[in-house]
Amino acid sequence: AGLPNTTLPKTDAMTESAAFTETRFTTPARYADEVTAAGAPVTATAAPDVDGVRIGTFAGYPAVLVETADARAAIALHGGHLLSYVPTGGEDLLWLSPRLADAPAAIRGGVPVVWPFFGRQGQSNDVPSHGFVRTVRWQLVEATRDAEGSVSLTLAPPHYADLGLDLRMHLRIGKTLEQTLETTNTGDAPVAFTQALHSYFHVSDVANVRVEGLDGLRFRDKNDGYAAHAQTGDWVLDDARDPGRSDYIYADAGGRYLLDDPGLDRRIELETSGSRSLVVWNPGETAAERSSDMNDGSWRGFLCLEAANAGPDIVRLAPGQTHVLTQRVRVLPRD
Ligand SMILES: O=P(O)(O)OC[C@H]1O[C@@H](O)[C@H](O)[C@@H](O)[C@@H]1O
């Protein structure tokens, strides 16, 4: 198969903020202190009095641990990072690096929360890549259990008074994983932002899976100066232009994707709303070998499908408005 890509006219629009209208964010005053504090041990966090929810550790991180009849999950307080989601009787849907660095470094794997900008889109080089919330400590705000036995959680990063935006993340752990980023403009000026739920899905071998739901879409290739291309057929890793890596932002994406994995004999279904872009990322061997948390061949074990508002898909919020991005993830059998 591969991607017989059509090259469309090249433009710099992806890297020039003037071409779009993203808000240029200034690093919040509290950010550096929050990052420093995130490296300190967690002092007692009160466990909510909800059946199947407790505070413990997962992969060395203080985490909210959830157990229901249908699934188990772990969410690190560091970055509000979903580390694991295991449907009962199945394997983890998420990949987590076997070589994790200590907090406050960003966690490699799971579902990093990228907010309020994707990479450094429309930003100066002074801001941290992928935003202000993935290397700071979050709080568990609420936990409930519904009649069907699913557990719902709300988590929040530190409130940055000078950012003008507020974030809440909601998770529903049950037969399906539901994850929502709810962004509110709390300032008095319009804000234009980008974001992603940067899911690292666990696969048998990234070279042996395909992604359905992208056929015919246009995408920008970050490894090709953000040149525009058109997708033909399913996504596979053996891109004829560059076998072994993918850093594509698909625009006007339909919101339903299937990650077909013959090796694990499963399909992961990803449905999104409030998101019109999908990022498909794997570093490939060369870049992975340069990275201390992926340089053991383990990069083959994941594919990132990132439910995003990125590239030309920018969210504009007037003061007081709220935007909701949701992803729903579940396993389907292979036919
Ligand atoms: O290494 P990081 O900061 O977690 O980013 C990982 C990747 O995240 C993806 O979303 C980007 O498109 C890639 O360009 C980037 O390399």
Coordinates of C-alpha atoms and ligand atoms in Angstrom, one line a residue, residues 106-108 112 114 118-119 129-130 134 196 198 200 222 247-249 279 281 294 304 306, ligand 1:
A106 CA 6.9 15.3 30.4
I107 CA 5.6 11.7 30.5
R108 CA 6.2 9.8 27.3
P112 CA -0.5 14.0 27.2
V114 CA -1.6 19.6 24.9
F118 CA -0.1 22.5 19.7
G119 CA 3.7 22.2 19.5
S129 CA 6.4 22.9 23.4
H130 CA 2.8 21.7 23.7
R134 CA 1.7 18.7 30.8
A196 CA -4.7 18.0 21.4
H198 CA -2.1 13.3 22.3
Y200 CA -0.2 7.0 22.4
K222 CA 5.9 18.5 9.5
D247 CA 4.2 13.7 11.6
Y248 CA 1.0 14.6 9.7
I249 CA -1.8 17.0 10.6
V279 CA -2.4 14.3 14.1
W281 CA 2.7 10.8 14.8
M294 CA 12.2 5.8 23.2
C304 CA -0.1 8.5 18.3
E306 CA -4.1 13.0 18.4
Ligands
LIG1 O1 8.5 15.1 22.3 P1 7.2 15.8 22.5 O2 7.3 17.2 22.9 O3 6.3 15.0 23.5 O4 6.4 15.8 21.1 C1 6.2 14.7 20.5 C2 5.5 14.9 19.1 O5 4.2 15.4 19.3 C3 3.5 15.5 18.1 O6 2.2 15.9 18.4 C4 4.2 16.5 17.2 O7 3.4 16.6 15.9 C5 5.6 16.1 16.9 O8 6.2 17.0 16.1 C6 6.3 15.9 18.2 O9 7.6 15.4 18.0

